[in-house]
mmCIF file of C-alpha atoms and ligand atoms in Angstrom:
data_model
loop_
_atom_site.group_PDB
_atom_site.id
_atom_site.type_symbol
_atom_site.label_atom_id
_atom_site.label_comp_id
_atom_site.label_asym_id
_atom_site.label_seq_id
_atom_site.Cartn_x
_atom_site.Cartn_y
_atom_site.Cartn_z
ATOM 1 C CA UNK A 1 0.000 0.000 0.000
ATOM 2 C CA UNK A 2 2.534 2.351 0.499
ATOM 3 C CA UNK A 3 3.457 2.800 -2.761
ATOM 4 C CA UNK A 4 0.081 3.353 -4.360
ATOM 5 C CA UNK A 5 -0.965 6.035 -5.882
ATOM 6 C CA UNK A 6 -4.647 7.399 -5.250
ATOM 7 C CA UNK A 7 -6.978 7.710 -8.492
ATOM 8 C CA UNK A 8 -6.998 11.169 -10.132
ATOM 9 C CA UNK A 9 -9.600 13.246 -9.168
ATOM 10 C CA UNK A 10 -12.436 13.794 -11.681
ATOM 11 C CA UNK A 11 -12.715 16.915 -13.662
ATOM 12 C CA UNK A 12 -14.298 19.301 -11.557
ATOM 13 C CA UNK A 13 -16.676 21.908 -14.133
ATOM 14 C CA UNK A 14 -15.712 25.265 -11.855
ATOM 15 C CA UNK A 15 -18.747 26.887 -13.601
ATOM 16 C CA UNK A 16 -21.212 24.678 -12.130
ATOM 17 C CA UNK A 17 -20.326 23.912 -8.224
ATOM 18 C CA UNK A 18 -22.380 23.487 -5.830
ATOM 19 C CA UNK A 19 -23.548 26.232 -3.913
ATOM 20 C CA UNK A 20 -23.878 25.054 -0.692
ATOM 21 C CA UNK A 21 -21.910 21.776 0.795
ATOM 22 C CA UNK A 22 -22.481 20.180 3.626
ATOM 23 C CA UNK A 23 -20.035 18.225 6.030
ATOM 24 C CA UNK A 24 -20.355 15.628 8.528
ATOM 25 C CA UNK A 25 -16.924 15.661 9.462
ATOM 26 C CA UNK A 26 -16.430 12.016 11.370
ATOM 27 C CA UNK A 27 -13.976 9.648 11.858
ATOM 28 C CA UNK A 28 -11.642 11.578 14.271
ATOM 29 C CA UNK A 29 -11.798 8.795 16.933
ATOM 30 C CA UNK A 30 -10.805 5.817 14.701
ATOM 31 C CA UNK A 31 -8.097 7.675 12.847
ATOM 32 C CA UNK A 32 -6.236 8.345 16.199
ATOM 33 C CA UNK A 33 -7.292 4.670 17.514
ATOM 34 C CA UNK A 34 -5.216 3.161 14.113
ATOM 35 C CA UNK A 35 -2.547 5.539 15.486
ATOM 36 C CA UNK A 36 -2.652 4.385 19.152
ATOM 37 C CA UNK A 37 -3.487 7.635 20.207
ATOM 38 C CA UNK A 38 -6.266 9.471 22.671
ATOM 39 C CA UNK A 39 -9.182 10.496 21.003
ATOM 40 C CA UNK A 40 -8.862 14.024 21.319
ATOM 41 C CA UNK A 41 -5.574 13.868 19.246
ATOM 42 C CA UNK A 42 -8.074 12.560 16.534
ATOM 43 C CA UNK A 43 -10.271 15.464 16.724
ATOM 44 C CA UNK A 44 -7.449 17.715 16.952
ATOM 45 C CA UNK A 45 -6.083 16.227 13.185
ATOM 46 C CA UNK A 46 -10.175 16.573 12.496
ATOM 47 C CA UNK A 47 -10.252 20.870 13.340
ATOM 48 C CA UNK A 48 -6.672 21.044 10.892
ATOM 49 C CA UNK A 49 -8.491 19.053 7.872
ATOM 50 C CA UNK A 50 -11.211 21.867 8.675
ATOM 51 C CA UNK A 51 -9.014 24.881 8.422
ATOM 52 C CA UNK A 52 -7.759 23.027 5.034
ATOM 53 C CA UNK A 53 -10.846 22.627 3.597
ATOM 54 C CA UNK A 54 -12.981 25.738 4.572
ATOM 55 C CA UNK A 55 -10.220 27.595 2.996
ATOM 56 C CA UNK A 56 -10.557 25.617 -0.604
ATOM 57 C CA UNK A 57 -14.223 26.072 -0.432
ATOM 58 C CA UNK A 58 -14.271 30.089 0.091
ATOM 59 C CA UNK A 59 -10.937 29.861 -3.007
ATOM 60 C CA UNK A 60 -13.580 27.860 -5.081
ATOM 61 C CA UNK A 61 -15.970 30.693 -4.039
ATOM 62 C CA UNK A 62 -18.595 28.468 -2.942
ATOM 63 C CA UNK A 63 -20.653 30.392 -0.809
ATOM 64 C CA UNK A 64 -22.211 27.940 1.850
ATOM 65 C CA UNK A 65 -20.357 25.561 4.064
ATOM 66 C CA UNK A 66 -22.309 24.150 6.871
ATOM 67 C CA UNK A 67 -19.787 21.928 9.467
ATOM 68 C CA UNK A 68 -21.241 19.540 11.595
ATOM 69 C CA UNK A 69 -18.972 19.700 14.800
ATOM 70 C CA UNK A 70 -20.754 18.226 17.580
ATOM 71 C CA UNK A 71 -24.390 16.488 17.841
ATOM 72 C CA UNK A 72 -26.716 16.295 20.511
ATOM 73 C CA UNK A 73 -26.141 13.025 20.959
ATOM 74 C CA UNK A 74 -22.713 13.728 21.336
ATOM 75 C CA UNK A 75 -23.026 14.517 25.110
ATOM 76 C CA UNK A 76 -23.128 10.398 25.395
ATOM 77 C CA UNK A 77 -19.454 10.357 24.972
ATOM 78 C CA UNK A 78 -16.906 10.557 27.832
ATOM 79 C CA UNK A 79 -16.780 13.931 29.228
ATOM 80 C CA UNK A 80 -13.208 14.462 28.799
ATOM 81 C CA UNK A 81 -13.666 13.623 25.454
ATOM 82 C CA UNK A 82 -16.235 16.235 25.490
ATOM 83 C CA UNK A 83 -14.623 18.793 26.887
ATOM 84 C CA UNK A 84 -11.820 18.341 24.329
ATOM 85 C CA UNK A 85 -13.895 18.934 21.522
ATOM 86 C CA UNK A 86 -14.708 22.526 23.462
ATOM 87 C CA UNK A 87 -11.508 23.449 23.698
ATOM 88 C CA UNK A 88 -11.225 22.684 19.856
ATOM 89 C CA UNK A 89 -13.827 24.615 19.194
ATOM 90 C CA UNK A 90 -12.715 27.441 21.460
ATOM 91 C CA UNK A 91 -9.246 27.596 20.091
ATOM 92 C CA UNK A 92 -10.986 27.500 16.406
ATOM 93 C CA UNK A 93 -13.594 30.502 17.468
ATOM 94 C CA UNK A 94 -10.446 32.870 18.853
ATOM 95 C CA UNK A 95 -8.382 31.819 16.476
ATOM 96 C CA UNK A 96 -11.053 33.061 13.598
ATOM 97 C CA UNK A 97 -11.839 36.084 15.761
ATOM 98 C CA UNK A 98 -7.903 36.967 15.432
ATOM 99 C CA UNK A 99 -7.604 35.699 11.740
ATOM 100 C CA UNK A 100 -11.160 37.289 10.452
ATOM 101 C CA UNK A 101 -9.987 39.781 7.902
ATOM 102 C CA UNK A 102 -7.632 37.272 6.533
ATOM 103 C CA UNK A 103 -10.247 34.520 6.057
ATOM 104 C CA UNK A 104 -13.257 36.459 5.704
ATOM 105 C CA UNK A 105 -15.774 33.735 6.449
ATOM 106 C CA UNK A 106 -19.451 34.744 7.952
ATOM 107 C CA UNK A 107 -19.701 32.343 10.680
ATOM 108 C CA UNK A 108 -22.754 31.131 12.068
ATOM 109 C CA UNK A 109 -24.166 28.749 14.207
ATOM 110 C CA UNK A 110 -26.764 25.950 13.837
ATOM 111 C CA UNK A 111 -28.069 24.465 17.423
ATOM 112 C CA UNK A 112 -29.332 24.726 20.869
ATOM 113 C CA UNK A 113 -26.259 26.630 21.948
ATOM 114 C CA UNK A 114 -27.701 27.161 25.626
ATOM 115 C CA UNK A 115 -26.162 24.280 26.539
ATOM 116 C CA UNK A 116 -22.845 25.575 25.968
ATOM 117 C CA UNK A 117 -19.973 26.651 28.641
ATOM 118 C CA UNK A 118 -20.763 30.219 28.940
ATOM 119 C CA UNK A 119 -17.490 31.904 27.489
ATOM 120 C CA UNK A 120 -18.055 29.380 24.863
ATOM 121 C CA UNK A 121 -22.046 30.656 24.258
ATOM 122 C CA UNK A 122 -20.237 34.600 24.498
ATOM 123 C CA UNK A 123 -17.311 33.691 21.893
ATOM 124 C CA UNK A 124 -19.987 32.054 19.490
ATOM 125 C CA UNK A 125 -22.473 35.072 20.016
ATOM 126 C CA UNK A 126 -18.870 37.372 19.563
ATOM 127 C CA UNK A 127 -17.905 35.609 16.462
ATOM 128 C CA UNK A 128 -21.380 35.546 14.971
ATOM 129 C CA UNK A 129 -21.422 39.478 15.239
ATOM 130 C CA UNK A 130 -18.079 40.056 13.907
ATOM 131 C CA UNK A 131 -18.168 38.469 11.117
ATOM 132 C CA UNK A 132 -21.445 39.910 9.380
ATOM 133 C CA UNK A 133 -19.089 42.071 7.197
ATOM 134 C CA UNK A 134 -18.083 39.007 5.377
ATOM 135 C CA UNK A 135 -21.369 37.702 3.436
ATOM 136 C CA UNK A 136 -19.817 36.574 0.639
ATOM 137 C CA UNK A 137 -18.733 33.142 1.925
ATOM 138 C CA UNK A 138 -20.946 31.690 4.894
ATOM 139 C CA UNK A 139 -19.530 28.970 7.270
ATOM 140 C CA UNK A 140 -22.310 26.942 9.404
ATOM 141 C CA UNK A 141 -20.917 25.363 12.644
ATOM 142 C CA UNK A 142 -23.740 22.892 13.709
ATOM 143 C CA UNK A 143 -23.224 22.736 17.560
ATOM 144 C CA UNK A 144 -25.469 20.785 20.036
ATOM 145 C CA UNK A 145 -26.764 20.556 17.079
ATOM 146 C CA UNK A 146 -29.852 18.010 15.805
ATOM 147 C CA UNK A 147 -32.259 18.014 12.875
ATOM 148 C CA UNK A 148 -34.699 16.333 15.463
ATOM 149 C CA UNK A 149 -34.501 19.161 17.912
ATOM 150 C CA UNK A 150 -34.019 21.928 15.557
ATOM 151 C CA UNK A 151 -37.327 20.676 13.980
ATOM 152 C CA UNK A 152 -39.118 21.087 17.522
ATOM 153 C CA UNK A 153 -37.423 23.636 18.345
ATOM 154 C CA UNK A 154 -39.209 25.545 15.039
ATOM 155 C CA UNK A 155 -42.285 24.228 16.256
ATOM 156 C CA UNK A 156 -42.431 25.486 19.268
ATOM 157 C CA UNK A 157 -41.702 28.387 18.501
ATOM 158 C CA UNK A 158 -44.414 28.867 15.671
ATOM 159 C CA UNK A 159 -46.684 27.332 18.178
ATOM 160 C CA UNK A 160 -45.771 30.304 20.194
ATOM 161 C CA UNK A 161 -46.398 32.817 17.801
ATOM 162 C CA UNK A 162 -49.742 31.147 17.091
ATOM 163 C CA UNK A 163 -50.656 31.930 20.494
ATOM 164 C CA UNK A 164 -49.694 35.205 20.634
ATOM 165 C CA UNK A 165 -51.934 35.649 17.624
ATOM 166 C CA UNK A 166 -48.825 36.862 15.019
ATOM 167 C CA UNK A 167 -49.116 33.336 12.965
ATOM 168 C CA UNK A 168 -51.934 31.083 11.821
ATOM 169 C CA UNK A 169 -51.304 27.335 11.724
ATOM 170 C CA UNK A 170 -53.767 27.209 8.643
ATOM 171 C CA UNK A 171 -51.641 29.712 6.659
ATOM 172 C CA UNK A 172 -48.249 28.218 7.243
ATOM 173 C CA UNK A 173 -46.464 27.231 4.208
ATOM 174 C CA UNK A 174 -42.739 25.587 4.268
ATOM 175 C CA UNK A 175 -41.128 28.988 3.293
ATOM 176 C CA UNK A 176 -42.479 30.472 6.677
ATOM 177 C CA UNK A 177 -41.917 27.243 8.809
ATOM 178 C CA UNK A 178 -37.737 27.705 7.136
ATOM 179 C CA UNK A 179 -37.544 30.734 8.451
ATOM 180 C CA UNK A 180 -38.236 29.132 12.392
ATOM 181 C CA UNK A 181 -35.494 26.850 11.247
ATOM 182 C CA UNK A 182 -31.780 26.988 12.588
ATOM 183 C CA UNK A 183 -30.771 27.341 9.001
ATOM 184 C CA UNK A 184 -32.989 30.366 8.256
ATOM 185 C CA UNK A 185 -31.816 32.389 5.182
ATOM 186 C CA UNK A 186 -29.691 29.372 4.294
ATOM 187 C CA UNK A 187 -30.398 27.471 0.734
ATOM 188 C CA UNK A 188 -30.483 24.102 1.088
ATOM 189 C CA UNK A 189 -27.312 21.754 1.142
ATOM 190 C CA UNK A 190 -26.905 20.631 -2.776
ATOM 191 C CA UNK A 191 -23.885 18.001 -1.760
ATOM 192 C CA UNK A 192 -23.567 16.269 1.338
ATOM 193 C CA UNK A 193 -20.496 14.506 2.331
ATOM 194 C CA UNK A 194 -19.391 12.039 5.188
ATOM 195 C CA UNK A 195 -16.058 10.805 5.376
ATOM 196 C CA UNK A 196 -15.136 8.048 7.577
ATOM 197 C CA UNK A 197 -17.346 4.947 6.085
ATOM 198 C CA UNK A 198 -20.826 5.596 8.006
ATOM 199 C CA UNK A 199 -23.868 5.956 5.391
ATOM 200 C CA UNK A 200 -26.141 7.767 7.684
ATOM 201 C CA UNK A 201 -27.349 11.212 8.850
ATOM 202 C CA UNK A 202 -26.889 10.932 12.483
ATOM 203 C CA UNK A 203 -29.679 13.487 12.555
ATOM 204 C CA UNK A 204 -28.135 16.084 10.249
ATOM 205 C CA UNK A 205 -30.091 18.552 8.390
ATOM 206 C CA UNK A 206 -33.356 16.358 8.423
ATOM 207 C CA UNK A 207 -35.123 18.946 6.863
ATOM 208 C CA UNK A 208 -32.855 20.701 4.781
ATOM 209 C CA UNK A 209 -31.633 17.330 3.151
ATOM 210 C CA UNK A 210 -34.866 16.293 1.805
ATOM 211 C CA UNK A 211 -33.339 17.019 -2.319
ATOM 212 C CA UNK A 212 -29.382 16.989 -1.371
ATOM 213 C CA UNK A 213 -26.995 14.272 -3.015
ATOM 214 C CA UNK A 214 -24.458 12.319 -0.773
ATOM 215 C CA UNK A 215 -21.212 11.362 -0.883
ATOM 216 C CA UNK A 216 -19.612 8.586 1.144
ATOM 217 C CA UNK A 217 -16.257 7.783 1.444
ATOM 218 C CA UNK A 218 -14.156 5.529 3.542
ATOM 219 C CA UNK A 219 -11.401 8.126 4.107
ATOM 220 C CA UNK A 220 -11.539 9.479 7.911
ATOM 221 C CA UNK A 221 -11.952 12.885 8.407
ATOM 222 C CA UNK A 222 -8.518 13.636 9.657
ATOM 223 C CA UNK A 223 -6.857 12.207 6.304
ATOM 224 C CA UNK A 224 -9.721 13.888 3.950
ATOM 225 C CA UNK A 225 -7.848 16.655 1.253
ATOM 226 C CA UNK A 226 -8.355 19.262 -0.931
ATOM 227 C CA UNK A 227 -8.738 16.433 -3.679
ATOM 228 C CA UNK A 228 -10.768 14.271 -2.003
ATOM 229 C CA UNK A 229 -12.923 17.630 -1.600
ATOM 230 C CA UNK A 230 -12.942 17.509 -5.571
ATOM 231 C CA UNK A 231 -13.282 14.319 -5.993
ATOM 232 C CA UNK A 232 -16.712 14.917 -4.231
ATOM 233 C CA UNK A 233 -17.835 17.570 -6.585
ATOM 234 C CA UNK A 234 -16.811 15.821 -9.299
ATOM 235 C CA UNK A 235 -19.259 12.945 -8.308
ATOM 236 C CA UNK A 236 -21.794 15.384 -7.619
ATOM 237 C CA UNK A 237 -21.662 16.718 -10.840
ATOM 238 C CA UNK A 238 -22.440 13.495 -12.655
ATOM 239 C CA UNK A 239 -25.469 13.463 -10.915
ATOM 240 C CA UNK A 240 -29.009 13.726 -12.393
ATOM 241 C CA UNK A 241 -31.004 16.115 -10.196
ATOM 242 C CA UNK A 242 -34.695 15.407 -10.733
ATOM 243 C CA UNK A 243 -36.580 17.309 -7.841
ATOM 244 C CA UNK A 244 -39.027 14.898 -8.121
ATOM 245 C CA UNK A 245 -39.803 15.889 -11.904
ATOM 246 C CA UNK A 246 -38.488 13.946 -14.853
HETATM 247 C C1 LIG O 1 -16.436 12.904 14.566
HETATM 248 O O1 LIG O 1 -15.500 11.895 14.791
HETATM 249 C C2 LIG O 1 -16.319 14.021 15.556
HETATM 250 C C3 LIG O 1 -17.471 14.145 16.451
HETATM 251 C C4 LIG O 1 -18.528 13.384 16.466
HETATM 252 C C5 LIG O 1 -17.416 15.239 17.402
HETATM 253 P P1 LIG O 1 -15.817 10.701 15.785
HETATM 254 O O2 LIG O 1 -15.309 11.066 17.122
HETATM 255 O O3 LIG O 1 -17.250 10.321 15.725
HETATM 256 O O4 LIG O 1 -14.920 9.560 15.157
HETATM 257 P P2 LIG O 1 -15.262 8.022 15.098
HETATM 258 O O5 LIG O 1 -16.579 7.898 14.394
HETATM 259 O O6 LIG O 1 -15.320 7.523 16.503
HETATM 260 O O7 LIG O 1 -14.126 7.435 14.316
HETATM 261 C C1 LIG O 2 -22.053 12.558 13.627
HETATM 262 O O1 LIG O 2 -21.066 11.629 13.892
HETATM 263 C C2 LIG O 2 -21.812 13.811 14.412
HETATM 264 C C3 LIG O 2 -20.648 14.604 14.016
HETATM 265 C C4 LIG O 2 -19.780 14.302 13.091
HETATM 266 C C5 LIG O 2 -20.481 15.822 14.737
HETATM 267 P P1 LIG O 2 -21.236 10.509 15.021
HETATM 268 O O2 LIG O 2 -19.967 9.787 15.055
HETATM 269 O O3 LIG O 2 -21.717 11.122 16.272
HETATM 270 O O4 LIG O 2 -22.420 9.611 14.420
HETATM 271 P P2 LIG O 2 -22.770 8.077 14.700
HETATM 272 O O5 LIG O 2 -22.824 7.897 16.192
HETATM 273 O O6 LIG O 2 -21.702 7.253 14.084
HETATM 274 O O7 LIG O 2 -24.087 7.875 14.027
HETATM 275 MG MG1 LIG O 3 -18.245 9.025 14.545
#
């Protein structure tokens, strides 16, 4: 194996990417396990490959990038585990408050972030502010984040409007239930990829992923490139996109 070379990537049409990809960026623990090392060290590769990648998606100027970081589910794990993933994320959030002209990514956030540590819930709320000025290419970090919860979450608070007599359930139309959505003002994912092996949405974007293509691949997070990256859009662009028409 060590000598073999990986296919070449597939033309990539730069006229026709997509416009909004979507990551589920797993396989952090295994990578590290093959490498006898603590999990955390896996996640830590996992936040690099991120850094790598977010900056060939705003070069490709593809203007939506939605992350998934941590789950709801995700709580399960061991809380040192846990709390390494926060200090990932912390380190990433000062790190792009420091770096933010240079990068230039709008960064927002999709999930129940009340949850969080509270310096983390301030640097997320401080990061989300800052970077308005930089619309052109918009990063999604999906934290406690859940399709299942963000779905209830929009319910709720519909139902809540419905009370206070500003919405009528008999009106409402799936353009006004988006906009209760985490994701409001956000188009759909067109490609969604998960490294690492798994075929399954661990409850990502349940709603938003109702017309999005997938990609699989067995390569773990950690190890994914900037050519795996085209080797994804290069499969998505063989697709056949029917919406449901013909
Ligand atoms: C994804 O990698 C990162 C998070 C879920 C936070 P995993 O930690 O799930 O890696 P595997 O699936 O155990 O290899
Ligand atoms: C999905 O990966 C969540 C993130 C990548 C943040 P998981 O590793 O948590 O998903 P399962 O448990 O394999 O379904
Ligand atoms: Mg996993």
């Amino acid at each position: 194996m060590l000598f073999s070379k990986k296919p070449p990537a597939p033309e990539v049409d730069l006229e026709h990417l997509p416009r909004h990809i979507a990551i589920i960026m797993d396989g952090n623990g295994r990578w590290a396990k093959k490498r006898h090392l603590p999990r955390s060290a896996g996640h830590s590769a996992g936040s690099e490959t991120l850094r790598r990648i977010a900056t060939q998606v705003k070069k490709l100027g593809i203007p939506y990038l939605t992350l998934y970081a941590f789950s709801t589910e995700n709580w399960k794990r061991a809380p040192e585990e846990v709390s390494a993933i926060m200090d990932l994320l912390r380190n990433y959030l000062r790190e792009a408050l420091r770096d933010m002209d240079k990068n230039q990514f709008q960064i927002s956030f999709f999930g129940d972030l009340s949850a969080l540590d509270p310096d983390l819930q301030a640097l997320c709320d401080q990061v989300g502010e800052v970077s308005k000025k930089y619309p052109q290419c918009r990063m999604n970090i999906c934290l406690n984040y859940g399709g299942r919860d963000e779905i209830l979450h929009a319910a709720r608070a519909f139902a809540a409007d419905c009370v206070a007599g500003s919405a009528d359930p008999e009106a409402l139309t799936e353009e006004e239930f988006e906009t209760y959505l985490y994701s409001r003002g956000v188009p759909d994912p067109d490609l969604i990829i998960r490294p690492s092996g798994e075929q399954r949405l661990s409850n990502f974007l349940l709603w938003q992923a109702a017309y999005a293509e997938f990609y699989y691949t067995d390569i773990l997070w950690p190890d994914f490139r900037e050519a795996d990256l085209l080797a994804a859009i290069g499969a998505y662009q063989q697709r056949k996109r029917r919406f449901g028409g013909v």
